[in-house]
Coordinates of C-alpha atoms in Angstrom, one line a residue:
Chain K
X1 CA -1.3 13.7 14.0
X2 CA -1.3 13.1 17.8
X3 CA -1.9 15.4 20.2
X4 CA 0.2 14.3 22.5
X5 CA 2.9 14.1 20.1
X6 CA 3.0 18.1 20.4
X7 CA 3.5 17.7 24.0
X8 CA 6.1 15.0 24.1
X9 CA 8.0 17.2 21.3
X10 CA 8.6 20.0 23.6
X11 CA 10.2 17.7 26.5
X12 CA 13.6 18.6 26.7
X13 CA 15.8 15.4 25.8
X14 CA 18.9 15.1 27.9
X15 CA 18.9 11.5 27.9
X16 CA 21.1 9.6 25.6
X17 CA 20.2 5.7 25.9
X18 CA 22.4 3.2 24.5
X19 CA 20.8 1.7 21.6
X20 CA 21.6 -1.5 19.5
X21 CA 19.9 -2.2 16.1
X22 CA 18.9 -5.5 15.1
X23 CA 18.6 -6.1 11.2
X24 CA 16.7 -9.2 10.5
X25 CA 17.9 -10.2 7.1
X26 CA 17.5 -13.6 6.5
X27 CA 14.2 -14.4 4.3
X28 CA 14.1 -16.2 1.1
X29 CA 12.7 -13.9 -0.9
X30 CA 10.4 -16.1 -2.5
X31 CA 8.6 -12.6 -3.8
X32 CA 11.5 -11.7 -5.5
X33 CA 11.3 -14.7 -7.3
X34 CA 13.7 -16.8 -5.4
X35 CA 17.2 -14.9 -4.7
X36 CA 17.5 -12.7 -1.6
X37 CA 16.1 -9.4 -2.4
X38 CA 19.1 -7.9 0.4
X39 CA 22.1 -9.2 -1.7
X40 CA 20.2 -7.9 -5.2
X41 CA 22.2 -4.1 -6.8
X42 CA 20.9 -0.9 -6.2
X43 CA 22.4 1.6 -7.9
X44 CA 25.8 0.5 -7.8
X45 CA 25.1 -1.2 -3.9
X46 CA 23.6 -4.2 -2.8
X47 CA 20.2 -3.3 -1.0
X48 CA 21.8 -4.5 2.5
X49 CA 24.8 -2.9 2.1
X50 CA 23.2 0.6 1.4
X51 CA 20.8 0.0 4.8
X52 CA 23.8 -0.9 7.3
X53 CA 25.3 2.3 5.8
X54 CA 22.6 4.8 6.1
X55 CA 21.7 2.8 10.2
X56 CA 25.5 3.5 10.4
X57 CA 25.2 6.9 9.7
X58 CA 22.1 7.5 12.1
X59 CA 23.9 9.7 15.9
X60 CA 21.5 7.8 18.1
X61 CA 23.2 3.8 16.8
X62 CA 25.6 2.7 19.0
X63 CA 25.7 -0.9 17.9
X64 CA 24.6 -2.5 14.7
X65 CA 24.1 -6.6 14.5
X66 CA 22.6 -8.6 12.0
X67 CA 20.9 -11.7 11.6
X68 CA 20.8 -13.8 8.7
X69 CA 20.8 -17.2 7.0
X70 CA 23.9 -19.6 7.6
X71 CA 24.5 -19.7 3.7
X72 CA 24.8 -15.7 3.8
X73 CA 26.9 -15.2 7.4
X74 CA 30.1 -14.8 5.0
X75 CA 28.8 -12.5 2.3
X76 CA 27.5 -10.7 4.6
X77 CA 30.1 -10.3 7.2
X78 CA 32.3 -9.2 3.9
X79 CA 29.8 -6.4 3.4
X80 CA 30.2 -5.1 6.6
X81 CA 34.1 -4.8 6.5
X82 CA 33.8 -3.1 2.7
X83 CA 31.5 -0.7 3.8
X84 CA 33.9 0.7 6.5
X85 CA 31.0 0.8 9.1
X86 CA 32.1 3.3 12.2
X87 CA 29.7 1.8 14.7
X88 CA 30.7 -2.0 16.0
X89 CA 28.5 -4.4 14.0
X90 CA 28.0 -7.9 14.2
X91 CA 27.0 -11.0 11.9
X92 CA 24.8 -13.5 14.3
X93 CA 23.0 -16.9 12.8
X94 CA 19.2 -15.9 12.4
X95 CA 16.4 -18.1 12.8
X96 CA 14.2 -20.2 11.0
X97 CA 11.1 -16.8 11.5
X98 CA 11.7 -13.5 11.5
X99 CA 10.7 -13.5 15.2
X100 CA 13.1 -15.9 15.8
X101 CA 15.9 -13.8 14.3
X102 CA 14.8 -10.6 16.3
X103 CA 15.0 -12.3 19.2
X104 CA 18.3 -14.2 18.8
X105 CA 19.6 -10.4 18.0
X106 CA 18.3 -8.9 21.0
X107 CA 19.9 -11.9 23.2
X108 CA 23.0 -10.9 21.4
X109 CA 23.1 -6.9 22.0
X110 CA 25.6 -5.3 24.6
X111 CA 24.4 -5.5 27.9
X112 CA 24.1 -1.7 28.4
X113 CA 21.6 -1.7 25.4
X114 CA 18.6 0.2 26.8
X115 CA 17.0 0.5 23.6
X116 CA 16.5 -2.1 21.1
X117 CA 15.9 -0.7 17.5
X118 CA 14.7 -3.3 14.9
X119 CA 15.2 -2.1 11.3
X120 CA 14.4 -4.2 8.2
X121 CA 17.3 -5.4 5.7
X122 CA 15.0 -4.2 2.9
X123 CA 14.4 -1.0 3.8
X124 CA 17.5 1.1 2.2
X125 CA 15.8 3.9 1.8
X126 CA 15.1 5.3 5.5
X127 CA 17.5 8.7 6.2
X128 CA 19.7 8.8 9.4
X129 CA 17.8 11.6 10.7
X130 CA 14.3 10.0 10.7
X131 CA 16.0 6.7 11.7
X132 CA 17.3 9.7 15.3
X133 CA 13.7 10.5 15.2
X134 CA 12.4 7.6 16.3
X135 CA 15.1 6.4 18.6
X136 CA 14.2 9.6 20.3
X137 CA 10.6 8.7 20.9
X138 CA 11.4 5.1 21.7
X139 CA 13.5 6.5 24.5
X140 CA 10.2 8.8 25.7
X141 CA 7.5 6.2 25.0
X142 CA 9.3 3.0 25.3
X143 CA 7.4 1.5 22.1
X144 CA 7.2 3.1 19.0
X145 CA 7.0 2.9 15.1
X146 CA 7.3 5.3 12.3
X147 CA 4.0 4.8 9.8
X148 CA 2.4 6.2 7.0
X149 CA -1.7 6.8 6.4
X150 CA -3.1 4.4 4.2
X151 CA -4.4 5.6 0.8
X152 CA -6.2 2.8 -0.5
X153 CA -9.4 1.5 0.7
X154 CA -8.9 -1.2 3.0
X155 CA -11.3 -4.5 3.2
X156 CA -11.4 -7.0 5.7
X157 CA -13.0 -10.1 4.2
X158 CA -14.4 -13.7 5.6
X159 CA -13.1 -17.2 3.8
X160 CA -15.5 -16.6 0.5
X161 CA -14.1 -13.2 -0.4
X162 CA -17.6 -11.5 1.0
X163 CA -16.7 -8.2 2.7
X164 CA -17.2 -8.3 6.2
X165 CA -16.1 -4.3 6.8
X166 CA -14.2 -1.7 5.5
X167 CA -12.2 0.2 8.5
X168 CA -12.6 3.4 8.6
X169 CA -9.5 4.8 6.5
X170 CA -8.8 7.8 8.8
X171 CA -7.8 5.4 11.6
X172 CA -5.6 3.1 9.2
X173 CA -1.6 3.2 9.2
X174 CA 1.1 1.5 7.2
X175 CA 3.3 0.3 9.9
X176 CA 7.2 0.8 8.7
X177 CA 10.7 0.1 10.4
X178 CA 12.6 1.1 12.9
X179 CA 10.7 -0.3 15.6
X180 CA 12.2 1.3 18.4
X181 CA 11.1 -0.4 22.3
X182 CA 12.7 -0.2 25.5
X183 CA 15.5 -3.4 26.4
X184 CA 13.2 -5.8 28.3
X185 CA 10.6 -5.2 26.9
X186 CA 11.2 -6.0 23.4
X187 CA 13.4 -8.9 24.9
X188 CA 10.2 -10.3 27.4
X189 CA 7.3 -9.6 24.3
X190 CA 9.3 -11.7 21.8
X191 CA 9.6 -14.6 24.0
X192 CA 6.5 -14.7 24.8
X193 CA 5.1 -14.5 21.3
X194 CA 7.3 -17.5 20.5
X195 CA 5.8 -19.4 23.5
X196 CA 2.8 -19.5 22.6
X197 CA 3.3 -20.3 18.8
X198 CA 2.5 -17.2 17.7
X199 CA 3.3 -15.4 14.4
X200 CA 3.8 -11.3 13.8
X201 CA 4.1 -9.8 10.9
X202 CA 6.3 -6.6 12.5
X203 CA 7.8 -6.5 16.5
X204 CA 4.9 -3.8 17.8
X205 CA 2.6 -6.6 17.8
X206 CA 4.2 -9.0 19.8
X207 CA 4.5 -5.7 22.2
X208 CA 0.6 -4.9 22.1
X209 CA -0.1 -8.5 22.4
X210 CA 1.3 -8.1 26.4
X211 CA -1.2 -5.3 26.5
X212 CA 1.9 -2.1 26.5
X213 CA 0.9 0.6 24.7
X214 CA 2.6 1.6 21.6
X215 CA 3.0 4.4 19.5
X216 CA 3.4 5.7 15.7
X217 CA 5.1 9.0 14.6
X218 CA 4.7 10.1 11.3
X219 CA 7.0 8.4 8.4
X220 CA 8.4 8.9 5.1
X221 CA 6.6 7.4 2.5
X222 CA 9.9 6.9 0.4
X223 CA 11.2 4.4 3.3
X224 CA 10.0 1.4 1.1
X225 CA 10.3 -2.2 1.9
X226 CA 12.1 -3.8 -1.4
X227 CA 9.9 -6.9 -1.5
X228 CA 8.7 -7.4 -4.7
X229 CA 10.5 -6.5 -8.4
X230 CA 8.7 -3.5 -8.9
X231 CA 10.4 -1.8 -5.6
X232 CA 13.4 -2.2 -7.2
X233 CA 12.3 0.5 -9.7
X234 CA 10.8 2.8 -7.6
X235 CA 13.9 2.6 -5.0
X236 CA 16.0 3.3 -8.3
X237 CA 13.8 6.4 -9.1
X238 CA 13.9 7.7 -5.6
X239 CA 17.9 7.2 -5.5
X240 CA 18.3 8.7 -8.8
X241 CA 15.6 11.9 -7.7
X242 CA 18.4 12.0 -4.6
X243 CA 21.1 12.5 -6.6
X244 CA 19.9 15.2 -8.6
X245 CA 18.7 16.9 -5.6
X246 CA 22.0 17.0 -3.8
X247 CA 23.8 18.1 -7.3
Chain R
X1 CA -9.0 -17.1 -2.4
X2 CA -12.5 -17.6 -1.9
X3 CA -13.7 -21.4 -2.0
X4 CA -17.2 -19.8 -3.5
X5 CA -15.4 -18.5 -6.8
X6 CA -14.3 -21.9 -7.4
X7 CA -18.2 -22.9 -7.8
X8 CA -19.4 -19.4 -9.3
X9 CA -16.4 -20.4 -12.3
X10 CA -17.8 -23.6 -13.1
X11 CA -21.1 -21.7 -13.9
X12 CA -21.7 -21.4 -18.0
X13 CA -22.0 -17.5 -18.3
X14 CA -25.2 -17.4 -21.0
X15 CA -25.8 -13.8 -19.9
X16 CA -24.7 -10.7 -21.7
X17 CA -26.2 -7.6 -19.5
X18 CA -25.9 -4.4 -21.0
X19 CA -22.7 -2.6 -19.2
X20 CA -22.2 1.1 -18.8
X21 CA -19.2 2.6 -17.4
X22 CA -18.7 5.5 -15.4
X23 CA -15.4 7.1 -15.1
X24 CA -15.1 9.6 -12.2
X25 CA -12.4 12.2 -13.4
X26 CA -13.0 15.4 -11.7
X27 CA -11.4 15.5 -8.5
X28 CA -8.7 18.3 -8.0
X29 CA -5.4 16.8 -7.3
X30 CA -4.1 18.1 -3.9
X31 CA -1.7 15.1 -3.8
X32 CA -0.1 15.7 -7.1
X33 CA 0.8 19.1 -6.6
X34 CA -2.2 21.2 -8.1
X35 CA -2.7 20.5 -11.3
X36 CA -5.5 17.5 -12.7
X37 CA -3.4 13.8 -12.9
X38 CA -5.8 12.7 -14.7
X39 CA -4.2 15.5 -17.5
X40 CA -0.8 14.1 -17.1
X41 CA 1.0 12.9 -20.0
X42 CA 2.3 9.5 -19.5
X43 CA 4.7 7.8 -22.0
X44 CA 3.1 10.0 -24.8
X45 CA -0.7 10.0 -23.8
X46 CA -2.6 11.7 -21.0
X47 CA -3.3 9.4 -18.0
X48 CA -7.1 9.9 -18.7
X49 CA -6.8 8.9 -22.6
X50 CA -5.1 6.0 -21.5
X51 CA -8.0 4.3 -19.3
X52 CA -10.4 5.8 -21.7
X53 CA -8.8 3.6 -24.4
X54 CA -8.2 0.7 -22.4
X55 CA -12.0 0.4 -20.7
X56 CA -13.3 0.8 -24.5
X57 CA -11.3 -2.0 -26.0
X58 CA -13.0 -4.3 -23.2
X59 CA -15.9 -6.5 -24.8
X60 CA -18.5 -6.5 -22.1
X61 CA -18.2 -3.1 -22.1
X62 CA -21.3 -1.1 -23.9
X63 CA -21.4 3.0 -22.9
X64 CA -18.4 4.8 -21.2
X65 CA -19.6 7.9 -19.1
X66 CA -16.9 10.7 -17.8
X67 CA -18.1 12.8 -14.8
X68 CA -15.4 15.3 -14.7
X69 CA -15.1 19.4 -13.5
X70 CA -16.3 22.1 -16.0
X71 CA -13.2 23.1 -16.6
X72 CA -12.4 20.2 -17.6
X73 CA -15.3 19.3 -19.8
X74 CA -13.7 20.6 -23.0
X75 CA -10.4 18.9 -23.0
X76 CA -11.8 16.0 -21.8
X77 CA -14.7 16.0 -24.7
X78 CA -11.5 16.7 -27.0
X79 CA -9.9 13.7 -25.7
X80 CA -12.3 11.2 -26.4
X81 CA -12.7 11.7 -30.2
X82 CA -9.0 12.1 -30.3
X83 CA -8.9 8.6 -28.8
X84 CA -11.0 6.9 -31.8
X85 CA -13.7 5.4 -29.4
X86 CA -15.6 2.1 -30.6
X87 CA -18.1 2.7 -27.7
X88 CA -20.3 5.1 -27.5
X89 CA -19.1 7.6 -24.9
X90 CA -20.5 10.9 -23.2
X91 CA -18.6 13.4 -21.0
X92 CA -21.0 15.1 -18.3
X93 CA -20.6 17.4 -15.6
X94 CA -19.9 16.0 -12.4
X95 CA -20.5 17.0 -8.9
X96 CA -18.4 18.4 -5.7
X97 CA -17.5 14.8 -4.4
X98 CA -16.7 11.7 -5.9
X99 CA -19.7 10.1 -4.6
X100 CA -21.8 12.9 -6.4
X101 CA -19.9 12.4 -9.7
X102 CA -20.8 8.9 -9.7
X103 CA -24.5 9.4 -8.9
X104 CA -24.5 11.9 -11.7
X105 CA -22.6 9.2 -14.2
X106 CA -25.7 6.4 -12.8
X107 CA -28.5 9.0 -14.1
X108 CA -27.2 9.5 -16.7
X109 CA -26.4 5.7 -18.0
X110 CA -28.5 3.9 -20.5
X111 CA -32.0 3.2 -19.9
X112 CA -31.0 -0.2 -20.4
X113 CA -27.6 -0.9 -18.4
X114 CA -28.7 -3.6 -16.0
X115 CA -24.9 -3.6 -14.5
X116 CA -23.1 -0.2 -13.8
X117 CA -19.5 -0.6 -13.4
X118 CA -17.4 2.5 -11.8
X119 CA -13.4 3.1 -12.7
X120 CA -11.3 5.5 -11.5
X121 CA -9.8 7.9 -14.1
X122 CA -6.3 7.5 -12.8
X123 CA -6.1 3.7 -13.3
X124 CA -4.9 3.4 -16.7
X125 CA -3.0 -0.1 -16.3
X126 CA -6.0 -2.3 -16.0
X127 CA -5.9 -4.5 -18.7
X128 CA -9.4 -4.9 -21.1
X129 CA -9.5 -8.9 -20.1
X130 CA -9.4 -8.2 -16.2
X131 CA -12.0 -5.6 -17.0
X132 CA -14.0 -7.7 -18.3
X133 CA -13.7 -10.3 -15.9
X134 CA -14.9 -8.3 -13.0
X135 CA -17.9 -7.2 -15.7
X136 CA -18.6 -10.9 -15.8
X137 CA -18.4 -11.7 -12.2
X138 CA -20.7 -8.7 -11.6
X139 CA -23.3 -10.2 -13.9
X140 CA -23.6 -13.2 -11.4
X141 CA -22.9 -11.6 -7.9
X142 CA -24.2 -7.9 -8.2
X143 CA -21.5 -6.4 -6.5
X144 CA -18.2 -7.0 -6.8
X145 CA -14.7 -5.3 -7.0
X146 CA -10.7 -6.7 -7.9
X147 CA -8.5 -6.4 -4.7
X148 CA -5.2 -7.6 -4.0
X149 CA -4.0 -8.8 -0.5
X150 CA -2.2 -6.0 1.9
X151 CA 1.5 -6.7 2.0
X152 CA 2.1 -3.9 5.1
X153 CA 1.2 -4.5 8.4
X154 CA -1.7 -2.1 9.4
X155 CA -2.2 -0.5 12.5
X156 CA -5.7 1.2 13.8
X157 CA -4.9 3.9 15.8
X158 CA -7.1 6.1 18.3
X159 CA -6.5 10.1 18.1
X160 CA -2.7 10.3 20.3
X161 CA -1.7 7.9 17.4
X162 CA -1.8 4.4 20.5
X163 CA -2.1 1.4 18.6
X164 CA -5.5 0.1 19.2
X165 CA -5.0 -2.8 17.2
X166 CA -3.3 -4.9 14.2
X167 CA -6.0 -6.4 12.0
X168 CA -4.7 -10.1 11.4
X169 CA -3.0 -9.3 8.2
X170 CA -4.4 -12.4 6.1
X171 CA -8.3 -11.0 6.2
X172 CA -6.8 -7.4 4.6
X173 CA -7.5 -7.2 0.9
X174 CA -6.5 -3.8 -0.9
X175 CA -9.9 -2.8 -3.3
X176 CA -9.4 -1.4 -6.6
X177 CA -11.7 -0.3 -9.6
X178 CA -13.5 -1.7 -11.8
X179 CA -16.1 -1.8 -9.0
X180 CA -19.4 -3.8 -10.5
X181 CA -23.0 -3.4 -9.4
X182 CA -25.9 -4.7 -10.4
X183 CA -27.6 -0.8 -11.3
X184 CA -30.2 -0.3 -8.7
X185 CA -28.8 -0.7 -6.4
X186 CA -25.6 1.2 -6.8
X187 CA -27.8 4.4 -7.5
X188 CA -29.8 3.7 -4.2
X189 CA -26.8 3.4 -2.6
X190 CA -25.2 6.0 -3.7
X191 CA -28.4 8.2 -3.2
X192 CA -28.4 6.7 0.7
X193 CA -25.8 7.7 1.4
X194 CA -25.5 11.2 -0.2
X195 CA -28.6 11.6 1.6
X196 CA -27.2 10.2 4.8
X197 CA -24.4 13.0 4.5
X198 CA -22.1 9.6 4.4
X199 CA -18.9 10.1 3.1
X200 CA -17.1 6.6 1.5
X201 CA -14.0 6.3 -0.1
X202 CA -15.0 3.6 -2.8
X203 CA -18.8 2.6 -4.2
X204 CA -18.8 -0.6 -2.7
X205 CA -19.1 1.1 0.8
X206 CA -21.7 2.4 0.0
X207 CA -23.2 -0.9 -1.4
X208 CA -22.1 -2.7 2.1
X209 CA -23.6 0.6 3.8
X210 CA -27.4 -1.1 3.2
X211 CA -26.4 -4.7 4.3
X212 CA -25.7 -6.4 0.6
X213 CA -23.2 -8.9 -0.1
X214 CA -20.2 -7.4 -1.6
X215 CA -17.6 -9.9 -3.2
X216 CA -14.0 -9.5 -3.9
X217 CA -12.4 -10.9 -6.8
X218 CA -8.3 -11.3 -7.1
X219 CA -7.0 -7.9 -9.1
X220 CA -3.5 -7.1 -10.5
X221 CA -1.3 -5.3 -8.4
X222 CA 0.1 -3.5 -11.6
X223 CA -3.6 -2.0 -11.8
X224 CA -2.3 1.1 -9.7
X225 CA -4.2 4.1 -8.9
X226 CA -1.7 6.8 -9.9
X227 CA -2.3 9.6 -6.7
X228 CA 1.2 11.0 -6.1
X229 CA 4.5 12.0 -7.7
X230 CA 5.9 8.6 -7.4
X231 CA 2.9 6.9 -9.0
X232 CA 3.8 8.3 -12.2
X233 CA 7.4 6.9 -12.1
X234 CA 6.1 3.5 -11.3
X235 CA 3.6 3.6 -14.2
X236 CA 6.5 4.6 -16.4
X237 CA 8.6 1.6 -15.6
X238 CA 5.4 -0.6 -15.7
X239 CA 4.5 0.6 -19.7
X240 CA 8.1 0.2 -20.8
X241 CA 8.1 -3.2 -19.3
X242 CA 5.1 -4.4 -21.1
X243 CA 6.1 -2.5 -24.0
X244 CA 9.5 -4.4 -24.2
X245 CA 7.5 -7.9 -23.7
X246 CA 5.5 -7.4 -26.5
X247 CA 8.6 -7.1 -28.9

C-alpha cells in the first residue's frame, strides 16, 4: 500500500506539532430516524461521549473542541466535564453544514495549532494509537486520511440508473476520519470551498479541490461511522468482542 | 432514482420468461479465515442453505444451479435435498474463478431459460419479493442489477496512495446480486471476457465490457454479502430482528 509510505515510515520523527481536533457533531440524524445518532447509548456511553474519550486518550491531541447545534451546546458541554477529559476541550456553536462547523472550529483552535485534526462525532470506535498514526503523517505530508479498500463493486451511474462505468476496484478507498492537514491549509481550503458554494462530503476534498496533494494510510475497518441503526449493532458487537479480548 | 423506471413501471408485465439461477459458491474464503462461509452456520442453518431456500421460494424463479468446488460438491448436494426444494435444482462443478463458475452454471442452464439471473452464495438476506423484482425488471431491460447508494466518501488513488480524485458521491451506487441478463448475452460476455483474460468483480462488468446498457434498480441494504468476521454478526442481529417482527 504505497510505496512511499515505506520511505516516509523510516524518517526519524523528532517533531512534535501542536495539534487541535475539531469534532463536528451537530447533524440531525435524519438516518437514524430523527434523534442525534451522538447523544444515542453505547454500551453504557453515549456515542459522543465514548469518541471525546478515546481522541482524549490519543499522545499526539493537545486540544480537543467541538462543534455542535445550539439545542445540544449544554448536553454536550455536560459530557465533557463527566468524562474528566485531560486535554482542554471546548463547546463552540456549529454551523448550519458540516463545512461550516469545521471551519468555525478551526477559527476557534489555539493559535499555536499547526495541525488541524478533524475527527467525526460518530466515529467511537477509532483507537488512540491509530488516531497518533495519522497525526504523525499529517505532520510529514501535511494532508492525510486513514481509508479502507472498498469490497463491493462500485458503479457510477447517469440520471436513468444506466451504468456509465465501474471504477476499477483496486484503485477505490473508503475515506474515514481523522483527517489530519497542516494549520493554513485546512483553514485557506475550507474558506474557499464555502466561497464558491460548494459542498464536501469529508475535509480532503475541499483540500484537493486547491490542487494540494493528499494522502491515505491504511485504516481500521472497525473505525465505523454510526449513521444508520444497524451501526449501532455492529459497534455493540465490536465493543462487546473488546471486552472479552482485554479479559 | 431513475426517471426511466417511473415509465418502465407503468408497463403491464404480460411476459413470464423462463428463469434459471446460478449460484456461484465455490470460492475459498481467504477473508473469513480459511474455512468456506458459505458452510457457516447462521442462526441454525448454513449461510448457503439459507439463499438456497430463499431464491427457491421466489415465483419467477424456474431452475437453481450451484457451481461450487469438488470438495464441496457433496455437502452441498446434501444440502439441497435437506432444504426440501420446490425447484428443480442441480449442483455442478465450477471452475478456478468466479467468472468461470458462472460460465459453467450458463452451460449448463435450461435449454429454455431466456433470462439467466446470477446470486452470490453468501447473500442469504435477499428477500424472495426483491428477487423477483429484479427477475421482472430483467425481463424488460436485459440486464440489470439491485444497488444501493454509497454512504462513504470514496477516493481513487494512484500507486503512493495520492488522491487522484473524489468521484461526486451522488453518481456512486453500491451493486448487489441478483444480477439479471437476458441469457445470450451474459454467456458471450462471460465467454469475452474469459477469453480476453479480463478479470471483473461482478457479471454486469462484463455485460458493460461489450457496450450494452446495464440498468440499476434500488436494492435493500440489508441484502448483505457476508465476506468477513463481522458480516456474520450483522446478519445475526438482522434475522433476530426480522424474526422478532414477525411475532
Amino acid at each position: 500500500m504505497g510505496k512511499i509510505w515505506d520511505k516516509i515510515r523510516g524518517i526519524r520523527d523528532r517533531s512534535r506539532p501542536f495539534c487541535s481536533v475539531i469534532i463536528p457533531a451537530a447533524g440531525a440524524s435524519i438516518r437514524m430516524g430523527g434523534g442525534s445518532k451522538q447523544l444515542m447509548d453505547l454500551c453504557g456511553a453515549p456515542v459522543l461521549m465514548r469518541t471525546l474519550c478515546v481522541v482524549d486518550r490519543a499522545e499526539r491531541v493537545d486540544e480537543i473542541i467541538v462543534a455542535t447545534r445550539e439545542d445540544m451546546l449544554e448536553t454536550v458541554a455536560e459530557m465533557c466535564s463527566r468524562a474528566g477529559l485531560q486535554k482542554p476541550a471546548r463547546v463552540i456553536l456549529g454551523g448550519n453544514s458540516r463545512l461550516e462547523s469545521v471551519l468555525a472550529g478551526a477559527l476557534e483552535a489555539d493559535p499555536r495549532a499547526e495541525l488541524l485534526a478533524v475527527h467525526d462525532g460518530n466515529r467511537p470506535l477509532i483507537r488512540p494509537e491509530e488516531f497518533d498514526e495519522v497525526v504523525r503523517h499529517g505532520a510529514i505530508t501535511y494532508a492525510v486520511a486513514p481509508a479502507i479498500p472498498v469490497s463491493s463493486t462500485i458503479k457510477i451511474v447517469d440520471e436513468n440508473m444506466r451504468i456509465k462505468s465501474t471504477p476499477n476496484r483496486s484503485e477505490l478507498y473508503c475515506a474515514q476520519t481523522p483527517q489530519v492537514f497542516q494549520a493554513d491549509i485546512l483553514k485557506a481550503a475550507l474558506q474557499s470551498a464555502m466561497d464558491a458554494g460548494v459542498s464536501v462530503t469529508d475535509d480532503c476534498s475541499a483540500v484537493e479541490r486547491l490542487g494540494k496533494d493528499v494522502y491515505l494510510i491504511p485504516g481500521d475497518p472497525e473505525n465505523i461511522k454510526i449513521t444508520v441503526p444497524l451501526d449501532m449493532v455492529i459497534a455493540e458487537a465490536i465493543l462487546k468482542r473488546r471486552e472479552r479480548e482485554q479479559t
